[in-house]
mmCIF file with all atom_site columns, C-alpha atoms in Angstrom:
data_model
loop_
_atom_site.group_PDB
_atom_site.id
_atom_site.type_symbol
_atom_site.label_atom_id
_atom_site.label_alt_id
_atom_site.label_comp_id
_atom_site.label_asym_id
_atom_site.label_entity_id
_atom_site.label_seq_id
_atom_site.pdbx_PDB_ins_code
_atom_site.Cartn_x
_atom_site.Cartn_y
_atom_site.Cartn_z
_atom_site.occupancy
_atom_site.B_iso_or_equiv
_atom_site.pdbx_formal_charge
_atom_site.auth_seq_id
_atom_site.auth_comp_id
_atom_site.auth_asym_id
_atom_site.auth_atom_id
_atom_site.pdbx_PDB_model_num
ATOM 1   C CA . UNK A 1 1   ? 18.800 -45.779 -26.866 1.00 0.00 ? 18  UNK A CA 1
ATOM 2   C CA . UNK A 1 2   ? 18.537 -47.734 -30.282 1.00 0.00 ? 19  UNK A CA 1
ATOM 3   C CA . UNK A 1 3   ? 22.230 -48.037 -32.149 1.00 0.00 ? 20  UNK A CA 1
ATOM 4   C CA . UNK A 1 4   ? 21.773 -48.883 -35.850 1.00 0.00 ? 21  UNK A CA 1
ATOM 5   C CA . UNK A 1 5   ? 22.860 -47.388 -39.324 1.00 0.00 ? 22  UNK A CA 1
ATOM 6   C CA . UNK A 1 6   ? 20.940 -47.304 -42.076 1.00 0.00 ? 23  UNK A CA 1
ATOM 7   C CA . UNK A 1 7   ? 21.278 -45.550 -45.372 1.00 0.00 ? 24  UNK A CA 1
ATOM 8   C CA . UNK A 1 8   ? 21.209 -41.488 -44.394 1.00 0.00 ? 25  UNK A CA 1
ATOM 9   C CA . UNK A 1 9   ? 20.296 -42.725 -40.758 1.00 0.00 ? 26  UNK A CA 1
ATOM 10  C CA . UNK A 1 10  ? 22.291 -43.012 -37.719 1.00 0.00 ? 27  UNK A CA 1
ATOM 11  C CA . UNK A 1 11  ? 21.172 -43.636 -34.460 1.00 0.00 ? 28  UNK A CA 1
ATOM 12  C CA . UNK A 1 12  ? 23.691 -42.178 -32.002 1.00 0.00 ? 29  UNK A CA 1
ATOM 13  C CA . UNK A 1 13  ? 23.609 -45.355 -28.752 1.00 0.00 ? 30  UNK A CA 1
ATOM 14  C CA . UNK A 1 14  ? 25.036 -42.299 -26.859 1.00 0.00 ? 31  UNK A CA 1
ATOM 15  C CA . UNK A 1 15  ? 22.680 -39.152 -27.330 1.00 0.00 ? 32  UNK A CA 1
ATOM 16  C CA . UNK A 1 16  ? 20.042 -41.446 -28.661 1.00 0.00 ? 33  UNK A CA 1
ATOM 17  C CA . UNK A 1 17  ? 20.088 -38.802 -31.600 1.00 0.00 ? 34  UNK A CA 1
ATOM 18  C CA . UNK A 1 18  ? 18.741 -39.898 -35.253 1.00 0.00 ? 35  UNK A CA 1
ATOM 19  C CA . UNK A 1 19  ? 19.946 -38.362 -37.736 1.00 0.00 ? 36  UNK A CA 1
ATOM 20  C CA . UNK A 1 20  ? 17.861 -38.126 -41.125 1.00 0.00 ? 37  UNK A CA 1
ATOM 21  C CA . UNK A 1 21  ? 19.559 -36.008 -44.212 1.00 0.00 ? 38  UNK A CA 1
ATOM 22  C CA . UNK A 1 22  ? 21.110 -34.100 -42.099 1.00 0.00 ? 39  UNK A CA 1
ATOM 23  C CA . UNK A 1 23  ? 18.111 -33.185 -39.878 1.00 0.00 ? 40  UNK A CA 1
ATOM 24  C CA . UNK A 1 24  ? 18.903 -33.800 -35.756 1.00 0.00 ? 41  UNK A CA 1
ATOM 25  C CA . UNK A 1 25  ? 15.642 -35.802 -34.560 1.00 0.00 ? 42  UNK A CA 1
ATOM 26  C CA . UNK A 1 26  ? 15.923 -37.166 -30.847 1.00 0.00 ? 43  UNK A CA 1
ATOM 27  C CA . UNK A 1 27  ? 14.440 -41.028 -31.189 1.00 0.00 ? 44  UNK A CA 1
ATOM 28  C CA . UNK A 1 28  ? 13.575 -41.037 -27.697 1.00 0.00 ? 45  UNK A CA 1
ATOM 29  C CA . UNK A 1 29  ? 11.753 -38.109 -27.726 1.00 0.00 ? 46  UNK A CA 1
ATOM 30  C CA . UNK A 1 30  ? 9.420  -39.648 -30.661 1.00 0.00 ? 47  UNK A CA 1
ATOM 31  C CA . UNK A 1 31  ? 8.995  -42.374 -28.962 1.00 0.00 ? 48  UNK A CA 1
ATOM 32  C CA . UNK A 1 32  ? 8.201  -40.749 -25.913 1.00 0.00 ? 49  UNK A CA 1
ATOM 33  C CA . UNK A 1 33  ? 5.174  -38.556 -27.629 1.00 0.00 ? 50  UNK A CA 1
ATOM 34  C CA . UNK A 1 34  ? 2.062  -39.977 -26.555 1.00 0.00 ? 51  UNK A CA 1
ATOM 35  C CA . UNK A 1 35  ? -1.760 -38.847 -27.829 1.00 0.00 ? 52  UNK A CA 1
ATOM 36  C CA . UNK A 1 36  ? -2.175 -36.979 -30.873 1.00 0.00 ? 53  UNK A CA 1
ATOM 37  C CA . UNK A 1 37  ? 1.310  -35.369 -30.685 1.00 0.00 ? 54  UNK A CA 1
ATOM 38  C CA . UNK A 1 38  ? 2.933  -39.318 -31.603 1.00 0.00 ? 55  UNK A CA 1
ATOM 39  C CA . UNK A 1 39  ? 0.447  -40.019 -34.163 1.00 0.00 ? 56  UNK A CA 1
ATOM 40  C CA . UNK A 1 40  ? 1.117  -36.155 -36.174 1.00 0.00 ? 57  UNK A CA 1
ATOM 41  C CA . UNK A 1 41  ? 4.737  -36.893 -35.589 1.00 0.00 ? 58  UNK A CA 1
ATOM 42  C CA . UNK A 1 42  ? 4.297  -40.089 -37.154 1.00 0.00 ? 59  UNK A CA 1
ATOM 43  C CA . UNK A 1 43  ? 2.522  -38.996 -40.262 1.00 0.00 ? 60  UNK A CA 1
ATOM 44  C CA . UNK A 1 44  ? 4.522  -35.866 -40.978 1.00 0.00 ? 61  UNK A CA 1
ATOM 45  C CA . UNK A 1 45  ? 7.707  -37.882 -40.783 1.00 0.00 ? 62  UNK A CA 1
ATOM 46  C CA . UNK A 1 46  ? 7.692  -39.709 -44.116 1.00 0.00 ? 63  UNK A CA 1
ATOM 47  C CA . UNK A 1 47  ? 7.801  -35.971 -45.742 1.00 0.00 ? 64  UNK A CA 1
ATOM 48  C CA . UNK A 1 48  ? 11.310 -36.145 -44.393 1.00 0.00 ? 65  UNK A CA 1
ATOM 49  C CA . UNK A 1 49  ? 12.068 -39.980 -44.813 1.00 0.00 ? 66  UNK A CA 1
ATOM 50  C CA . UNK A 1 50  ? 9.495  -41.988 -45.667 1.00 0.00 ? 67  UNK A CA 1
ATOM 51  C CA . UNK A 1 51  ? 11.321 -45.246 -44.723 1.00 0.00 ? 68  UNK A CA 1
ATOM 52  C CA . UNK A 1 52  ? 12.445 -44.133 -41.258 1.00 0.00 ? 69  UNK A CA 1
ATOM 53  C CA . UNK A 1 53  ? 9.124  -42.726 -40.631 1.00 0.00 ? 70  UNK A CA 1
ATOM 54  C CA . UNK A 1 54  ? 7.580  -46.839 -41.244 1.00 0.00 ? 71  UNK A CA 1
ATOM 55  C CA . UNK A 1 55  ? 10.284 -47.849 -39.427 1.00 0.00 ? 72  UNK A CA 1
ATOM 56  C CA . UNK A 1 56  ? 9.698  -45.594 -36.740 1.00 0.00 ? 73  UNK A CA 1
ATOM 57  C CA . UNK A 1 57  ? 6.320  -46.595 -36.555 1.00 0.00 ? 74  UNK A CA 1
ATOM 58  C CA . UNK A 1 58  ? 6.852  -49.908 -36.700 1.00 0.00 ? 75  UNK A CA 1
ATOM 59  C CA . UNK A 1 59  ? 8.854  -49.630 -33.233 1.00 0.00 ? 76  UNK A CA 1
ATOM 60  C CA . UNK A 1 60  ? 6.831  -47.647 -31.506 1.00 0.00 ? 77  UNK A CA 1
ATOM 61  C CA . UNK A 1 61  ? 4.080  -50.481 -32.375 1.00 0.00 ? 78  UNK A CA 1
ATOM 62  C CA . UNK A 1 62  ? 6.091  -53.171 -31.425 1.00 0.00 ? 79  UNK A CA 1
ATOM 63  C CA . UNK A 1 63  ? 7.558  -50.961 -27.892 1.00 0.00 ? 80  UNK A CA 1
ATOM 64  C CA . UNK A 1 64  ? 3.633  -50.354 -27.427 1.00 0.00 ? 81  UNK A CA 1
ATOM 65  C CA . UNK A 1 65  ? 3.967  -46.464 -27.118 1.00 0.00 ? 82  UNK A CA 1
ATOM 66  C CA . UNK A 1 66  ? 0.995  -46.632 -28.899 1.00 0.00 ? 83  UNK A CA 1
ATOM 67  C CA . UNK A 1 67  ? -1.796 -48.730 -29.924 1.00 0.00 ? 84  UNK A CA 1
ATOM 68  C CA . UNK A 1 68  ? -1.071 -50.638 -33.217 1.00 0.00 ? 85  UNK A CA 1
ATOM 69  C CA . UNK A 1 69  ? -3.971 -49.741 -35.170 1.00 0.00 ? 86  UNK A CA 1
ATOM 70  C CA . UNK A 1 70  ? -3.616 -45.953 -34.709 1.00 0.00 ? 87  UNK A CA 1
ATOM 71  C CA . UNK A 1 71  ? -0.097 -46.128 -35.040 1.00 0.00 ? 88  UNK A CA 1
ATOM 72  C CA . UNK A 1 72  ? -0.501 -48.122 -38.446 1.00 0.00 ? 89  UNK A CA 1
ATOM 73  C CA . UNK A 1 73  ? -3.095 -45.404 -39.770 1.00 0.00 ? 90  UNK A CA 1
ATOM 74  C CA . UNK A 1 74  ? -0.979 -42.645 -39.146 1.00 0.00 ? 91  UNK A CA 1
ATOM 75  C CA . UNK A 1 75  ? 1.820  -43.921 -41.101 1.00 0.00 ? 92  UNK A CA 1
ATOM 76  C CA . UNK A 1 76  ? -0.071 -44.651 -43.618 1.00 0.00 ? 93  UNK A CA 1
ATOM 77  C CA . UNK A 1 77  ? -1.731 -41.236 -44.095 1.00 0.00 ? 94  UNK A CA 1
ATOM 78  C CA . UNK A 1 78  ? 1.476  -39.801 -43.617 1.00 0.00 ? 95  UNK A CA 1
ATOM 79  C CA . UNK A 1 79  ? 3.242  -42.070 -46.100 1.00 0.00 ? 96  UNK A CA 1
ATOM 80  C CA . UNK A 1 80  ? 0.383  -41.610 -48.735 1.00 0.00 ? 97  UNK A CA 1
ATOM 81  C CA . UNK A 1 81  ? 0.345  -37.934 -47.966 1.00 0.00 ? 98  UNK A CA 1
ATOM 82  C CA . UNK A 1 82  ? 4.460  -37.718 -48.757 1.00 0.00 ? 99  UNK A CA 1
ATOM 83  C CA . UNK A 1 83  ? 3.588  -39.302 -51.820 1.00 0.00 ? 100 UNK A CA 1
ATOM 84  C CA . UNK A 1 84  ? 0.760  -37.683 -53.732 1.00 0.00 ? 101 UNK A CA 1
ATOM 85  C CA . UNK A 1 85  ? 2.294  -34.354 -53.390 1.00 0.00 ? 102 UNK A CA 1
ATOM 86  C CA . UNK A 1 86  ? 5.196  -35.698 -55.619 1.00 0.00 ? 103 UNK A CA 1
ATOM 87  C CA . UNK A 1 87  ? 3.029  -36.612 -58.625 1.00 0.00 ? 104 UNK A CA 1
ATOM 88  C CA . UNK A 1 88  ? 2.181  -32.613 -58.861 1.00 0.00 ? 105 UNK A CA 1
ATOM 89  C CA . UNK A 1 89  ? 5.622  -31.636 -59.125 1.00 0.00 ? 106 UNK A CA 1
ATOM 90  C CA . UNK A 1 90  ? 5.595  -33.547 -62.541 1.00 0.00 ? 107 UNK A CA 1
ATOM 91  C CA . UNK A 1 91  ? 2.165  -32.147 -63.299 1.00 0.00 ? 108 UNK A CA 1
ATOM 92  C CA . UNK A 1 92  ? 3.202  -28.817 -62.655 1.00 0.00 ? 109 UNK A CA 1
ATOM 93  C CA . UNK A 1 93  ? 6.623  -28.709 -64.194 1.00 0.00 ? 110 UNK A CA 1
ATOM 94  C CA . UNK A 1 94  ? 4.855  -29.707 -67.902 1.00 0.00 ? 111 UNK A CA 1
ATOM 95  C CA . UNK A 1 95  ? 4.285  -26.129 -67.747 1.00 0.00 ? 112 UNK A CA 1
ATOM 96  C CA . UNK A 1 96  ? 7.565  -24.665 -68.324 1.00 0.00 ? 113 UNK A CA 1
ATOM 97  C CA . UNK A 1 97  ? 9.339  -24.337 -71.149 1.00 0.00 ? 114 UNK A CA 1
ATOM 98  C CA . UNK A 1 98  ? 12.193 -26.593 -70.736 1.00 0.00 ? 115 UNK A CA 1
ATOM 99  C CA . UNK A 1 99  ? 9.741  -29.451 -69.190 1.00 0.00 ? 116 UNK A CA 1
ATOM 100 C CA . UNK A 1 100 ? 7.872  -29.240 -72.806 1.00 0.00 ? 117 UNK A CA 1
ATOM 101 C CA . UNK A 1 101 ? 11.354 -29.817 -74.749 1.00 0.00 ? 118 UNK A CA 1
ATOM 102 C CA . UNK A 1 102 ? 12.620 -32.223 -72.995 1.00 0.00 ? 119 UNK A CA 1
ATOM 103 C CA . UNK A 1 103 ? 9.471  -34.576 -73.449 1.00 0.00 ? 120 UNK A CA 1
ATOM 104 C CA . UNK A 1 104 ? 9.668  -33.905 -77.411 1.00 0.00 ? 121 UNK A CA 1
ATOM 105 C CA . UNK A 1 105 ? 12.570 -36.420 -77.341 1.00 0.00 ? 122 UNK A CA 1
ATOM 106 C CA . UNK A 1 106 ? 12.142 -39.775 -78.500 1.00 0.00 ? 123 UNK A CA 1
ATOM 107 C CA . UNK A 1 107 ? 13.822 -41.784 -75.316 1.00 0.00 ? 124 UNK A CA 1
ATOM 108 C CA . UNK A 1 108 ? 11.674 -39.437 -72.972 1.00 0.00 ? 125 UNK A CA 1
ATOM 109 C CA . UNK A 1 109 ? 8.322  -40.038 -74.862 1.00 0.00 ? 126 UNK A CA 1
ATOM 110 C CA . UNK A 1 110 ? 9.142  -43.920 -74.991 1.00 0.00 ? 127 UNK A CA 1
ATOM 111 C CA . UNK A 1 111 ? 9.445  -43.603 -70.918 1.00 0.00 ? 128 UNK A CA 1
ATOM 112 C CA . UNK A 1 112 ? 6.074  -42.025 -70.507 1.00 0.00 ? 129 UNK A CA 1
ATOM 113 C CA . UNK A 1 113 ? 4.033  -44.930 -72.824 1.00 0.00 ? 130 UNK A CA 1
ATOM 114 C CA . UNK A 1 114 ? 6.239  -47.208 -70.816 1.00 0.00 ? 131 UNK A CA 1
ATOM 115 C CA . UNK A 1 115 ? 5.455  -46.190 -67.868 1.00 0.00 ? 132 UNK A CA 1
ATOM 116 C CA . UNK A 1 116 ? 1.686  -45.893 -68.465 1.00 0.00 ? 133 UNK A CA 1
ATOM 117 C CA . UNK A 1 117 ? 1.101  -49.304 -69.782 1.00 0.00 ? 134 UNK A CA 1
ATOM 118 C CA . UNK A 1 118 ? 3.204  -50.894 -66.668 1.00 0.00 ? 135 UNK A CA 1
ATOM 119 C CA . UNK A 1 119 ? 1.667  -48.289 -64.502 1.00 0.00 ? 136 UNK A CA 1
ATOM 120 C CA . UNK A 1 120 ? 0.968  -51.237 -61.508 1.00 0.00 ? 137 UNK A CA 1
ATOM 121 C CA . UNK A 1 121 ? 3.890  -53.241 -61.806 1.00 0.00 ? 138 UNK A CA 1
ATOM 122 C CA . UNK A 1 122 ? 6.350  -50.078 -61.395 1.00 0.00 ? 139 UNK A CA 1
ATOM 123 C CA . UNK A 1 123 ? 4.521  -48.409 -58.704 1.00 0.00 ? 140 UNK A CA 1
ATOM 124 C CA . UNK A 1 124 ? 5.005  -51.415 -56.844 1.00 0.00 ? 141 UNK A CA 1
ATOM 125 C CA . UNK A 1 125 ? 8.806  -51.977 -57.892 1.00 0.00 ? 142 UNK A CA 1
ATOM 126 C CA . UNK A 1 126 ? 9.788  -48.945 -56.576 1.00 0.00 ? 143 UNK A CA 1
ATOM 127 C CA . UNK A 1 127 ? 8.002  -48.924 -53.429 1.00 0.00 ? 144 UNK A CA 1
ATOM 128 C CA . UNK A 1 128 ? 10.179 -51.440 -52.238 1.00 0.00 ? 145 UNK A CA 1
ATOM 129 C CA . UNK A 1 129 ? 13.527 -50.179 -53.856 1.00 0.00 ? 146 UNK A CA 1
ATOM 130 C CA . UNK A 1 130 ? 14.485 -47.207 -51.781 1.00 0.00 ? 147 UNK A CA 1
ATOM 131 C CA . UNK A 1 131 ? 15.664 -43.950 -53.822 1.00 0.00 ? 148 UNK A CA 1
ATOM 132 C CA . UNK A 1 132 ? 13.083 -44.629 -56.698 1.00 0.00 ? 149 UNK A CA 1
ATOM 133 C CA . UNK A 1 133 ? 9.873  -43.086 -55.663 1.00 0.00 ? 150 UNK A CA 1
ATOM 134 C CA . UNK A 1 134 ? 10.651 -39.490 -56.041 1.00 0.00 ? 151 UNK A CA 1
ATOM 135 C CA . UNK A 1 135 ? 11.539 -39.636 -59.574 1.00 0.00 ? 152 UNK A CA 1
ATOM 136 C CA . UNK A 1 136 ? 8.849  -42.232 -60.123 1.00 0.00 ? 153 UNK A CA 1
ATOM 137 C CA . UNK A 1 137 ? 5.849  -40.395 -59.142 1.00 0.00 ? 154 UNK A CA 1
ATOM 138 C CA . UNK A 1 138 ? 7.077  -37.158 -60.374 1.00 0.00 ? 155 UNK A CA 1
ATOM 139 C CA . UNK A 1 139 ? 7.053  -38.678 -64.166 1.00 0.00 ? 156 UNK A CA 1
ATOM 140 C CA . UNK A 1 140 ? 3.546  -39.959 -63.057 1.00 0.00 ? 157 UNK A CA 1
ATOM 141 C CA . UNK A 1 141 ? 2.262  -36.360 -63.004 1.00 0.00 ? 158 UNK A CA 1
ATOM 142 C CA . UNK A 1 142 ? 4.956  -35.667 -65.598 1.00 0.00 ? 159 UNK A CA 1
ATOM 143 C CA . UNK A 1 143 ? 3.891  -37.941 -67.711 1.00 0.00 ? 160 UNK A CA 1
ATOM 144 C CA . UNK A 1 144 ? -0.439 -37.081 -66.591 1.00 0.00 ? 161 UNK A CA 1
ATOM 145 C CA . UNK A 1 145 ? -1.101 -40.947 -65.574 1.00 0.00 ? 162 UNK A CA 1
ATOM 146 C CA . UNK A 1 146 ? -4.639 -40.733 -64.768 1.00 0.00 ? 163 UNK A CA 1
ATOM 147 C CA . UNK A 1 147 ? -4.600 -39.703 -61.147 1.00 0.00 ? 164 UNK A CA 1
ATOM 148 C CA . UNK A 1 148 ? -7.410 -41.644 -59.548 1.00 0.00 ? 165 UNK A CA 1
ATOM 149 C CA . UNK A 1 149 ? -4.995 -44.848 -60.793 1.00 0.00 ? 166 UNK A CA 1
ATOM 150 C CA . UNK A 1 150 ? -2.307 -43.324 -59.366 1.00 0.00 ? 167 UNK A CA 1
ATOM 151 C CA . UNK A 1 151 ? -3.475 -42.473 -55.810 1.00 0.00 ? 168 UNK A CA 1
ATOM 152 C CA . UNK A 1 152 ? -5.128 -45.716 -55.637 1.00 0.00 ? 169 UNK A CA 1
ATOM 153 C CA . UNK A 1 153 ? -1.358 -47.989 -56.897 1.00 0.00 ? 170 UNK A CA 1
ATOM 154 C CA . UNK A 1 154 ? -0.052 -46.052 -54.169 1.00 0.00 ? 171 UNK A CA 1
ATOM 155 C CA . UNK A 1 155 ? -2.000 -46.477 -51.413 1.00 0.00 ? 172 UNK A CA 1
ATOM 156 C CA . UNK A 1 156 ? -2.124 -50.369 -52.350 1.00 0.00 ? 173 UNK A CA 1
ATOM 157 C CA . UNK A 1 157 ? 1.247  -50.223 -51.959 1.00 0.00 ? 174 UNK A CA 1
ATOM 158 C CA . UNK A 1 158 ? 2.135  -47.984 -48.982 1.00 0.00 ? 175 UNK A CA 1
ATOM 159 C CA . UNK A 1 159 ? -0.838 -50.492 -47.174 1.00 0.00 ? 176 UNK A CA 1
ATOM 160 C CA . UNK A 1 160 ? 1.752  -53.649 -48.456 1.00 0.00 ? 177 UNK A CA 1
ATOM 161 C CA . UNK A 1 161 ? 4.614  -52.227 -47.325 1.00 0.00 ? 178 UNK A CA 1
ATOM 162 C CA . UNK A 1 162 ? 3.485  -50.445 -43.705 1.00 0.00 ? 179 UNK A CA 1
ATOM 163 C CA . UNK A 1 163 ? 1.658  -54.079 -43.216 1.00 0.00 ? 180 UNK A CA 1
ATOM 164 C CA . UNK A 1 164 ? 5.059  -56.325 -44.244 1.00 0.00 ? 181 UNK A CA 1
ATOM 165 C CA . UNK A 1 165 ? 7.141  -54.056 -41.417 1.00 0.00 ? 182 UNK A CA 1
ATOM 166 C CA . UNK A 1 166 ? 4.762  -54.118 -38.735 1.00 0.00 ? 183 UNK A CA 1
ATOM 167 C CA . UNK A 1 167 ? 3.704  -57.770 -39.214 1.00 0.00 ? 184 UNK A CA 1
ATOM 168 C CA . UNK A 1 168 ? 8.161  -57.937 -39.163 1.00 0.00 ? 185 UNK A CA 1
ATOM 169 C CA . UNK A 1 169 ? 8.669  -56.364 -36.232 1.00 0.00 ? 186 UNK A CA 1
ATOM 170 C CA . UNK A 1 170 ? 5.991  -57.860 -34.135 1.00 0.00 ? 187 UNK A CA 1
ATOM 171 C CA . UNK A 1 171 ? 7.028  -61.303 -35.093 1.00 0.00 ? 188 UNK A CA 1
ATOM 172 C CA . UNK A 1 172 ? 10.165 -60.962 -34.702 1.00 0.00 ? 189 UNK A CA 1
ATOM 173 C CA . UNK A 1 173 ? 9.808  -58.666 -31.992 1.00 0.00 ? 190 UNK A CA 1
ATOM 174 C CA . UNK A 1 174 ? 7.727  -60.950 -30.333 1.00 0.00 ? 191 UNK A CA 1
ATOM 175 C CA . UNK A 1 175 ? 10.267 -64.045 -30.845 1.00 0.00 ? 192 UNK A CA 1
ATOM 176 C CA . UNK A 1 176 ? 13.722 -62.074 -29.915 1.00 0.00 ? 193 UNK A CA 1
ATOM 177 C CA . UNK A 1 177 ? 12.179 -60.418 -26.590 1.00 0.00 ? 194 UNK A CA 1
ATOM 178 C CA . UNK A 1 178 ? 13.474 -57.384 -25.236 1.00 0.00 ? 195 UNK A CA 1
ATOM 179 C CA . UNK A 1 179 ? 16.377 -57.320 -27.168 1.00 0.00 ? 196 UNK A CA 1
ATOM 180 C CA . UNK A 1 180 ? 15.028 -56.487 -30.153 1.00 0.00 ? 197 UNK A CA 1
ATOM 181 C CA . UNK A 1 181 ? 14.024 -52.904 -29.502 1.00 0.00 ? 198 UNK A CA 1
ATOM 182 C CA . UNK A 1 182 ? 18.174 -52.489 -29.816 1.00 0.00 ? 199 UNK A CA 1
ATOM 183 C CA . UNK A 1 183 ? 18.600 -54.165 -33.412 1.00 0.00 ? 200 UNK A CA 1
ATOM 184 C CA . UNK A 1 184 ? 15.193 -54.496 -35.057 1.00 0.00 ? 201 UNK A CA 1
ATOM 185 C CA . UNK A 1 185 ? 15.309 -50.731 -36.193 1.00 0.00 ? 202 UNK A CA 1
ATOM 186 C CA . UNK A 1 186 ? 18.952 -51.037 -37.822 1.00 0.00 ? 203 UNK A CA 1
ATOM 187 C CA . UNK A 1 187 ? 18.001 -54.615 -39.051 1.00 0.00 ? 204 UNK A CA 1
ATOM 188 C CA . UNK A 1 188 ? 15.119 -52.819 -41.479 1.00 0.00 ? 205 UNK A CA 1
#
């Protein structure tokens, strides 16, 4: 069993449990999935927690339950996936009534040029600063950033990020032995 704790995420060294926002998951049983059953696992994980699902991944890669490649697609699918939806919450709540005030003010209205001229730069900030992306890519679609931009910043940067933590884990993975299938995933 893997003992680490992480944010909203506890691995239980007893039960082997892992705990996501509340939600029971049983690590071992992921990582006992094999076929098509790991890699739709994998991808529809990040709609529950997107960086337990890499990190998840990442493991399995570096345990070889899986081939890397596959492995490495699904999260990123799945990662992508968990992400686009959120820019059409923002799209969709323009519509209401409130969602239309609240954009008249001046702070709010300063946010959205902001954000579209530095479209790149804070796609990529909050990638890599957990509890950021949600309310990030829903003032995207709040905001209507041009959505073909969008999608594209993000998968750039889900591809950057799923590539940084499986090149980590191999490497180190691959330099701490067996070992490291106990700490690597509370490490990240």
């Amino acid at each position: 069993p893997i003992s680490c704790s992480v944010a909203k995420v506890r691995f239980s060294d007893r039960l082997g449990r892992c705990l996501v926002s509340g939600l029971e998951m049983d690590g071992e049983a992921l990582l006992g999935l094999s076929g098509w059953a790991l890699y739709i696992a994998i991808a529809c994980l990040p709609f529950l927690q997107e960086d337990v699902a890499v990190i998840a991944a990442a493991t399995a890669s570096m345990l070889g339950v899986g081939p890397v490649f596959p492995l490495f697609l699904a999260i990123l699918i799945g990662l992508t996936a968990s992400d686009l939806w959120k820019y059409w919450l923002g799209f969709f709540a323009r519509d209401r009534q409130w969602a239309r005030r609240f954009a008249q003010k001046n702070r709010v209205s300063m946010a959205g040029d902001w954000l579209q001229h530095d479209l790149f730069k804070t796609l990529f900030v909050v990638r890599f600063v957990p509890g950021t992306r949600l309310a990030a890519y829903v003032a995207c679609g709040f905001f209507k950033v041009f959505y073909p931009k969008f999608s594209a910043i993000v998968v750039l940067t889900a591809l950057t990020y799923v590539a940084i933590m499986f090149v980590l884990f191999h490497t180190v993975g691959a330099l701490a032995g067996e070992i490291a299938k106990y700490w690597m995933p509370g490490i990240a």
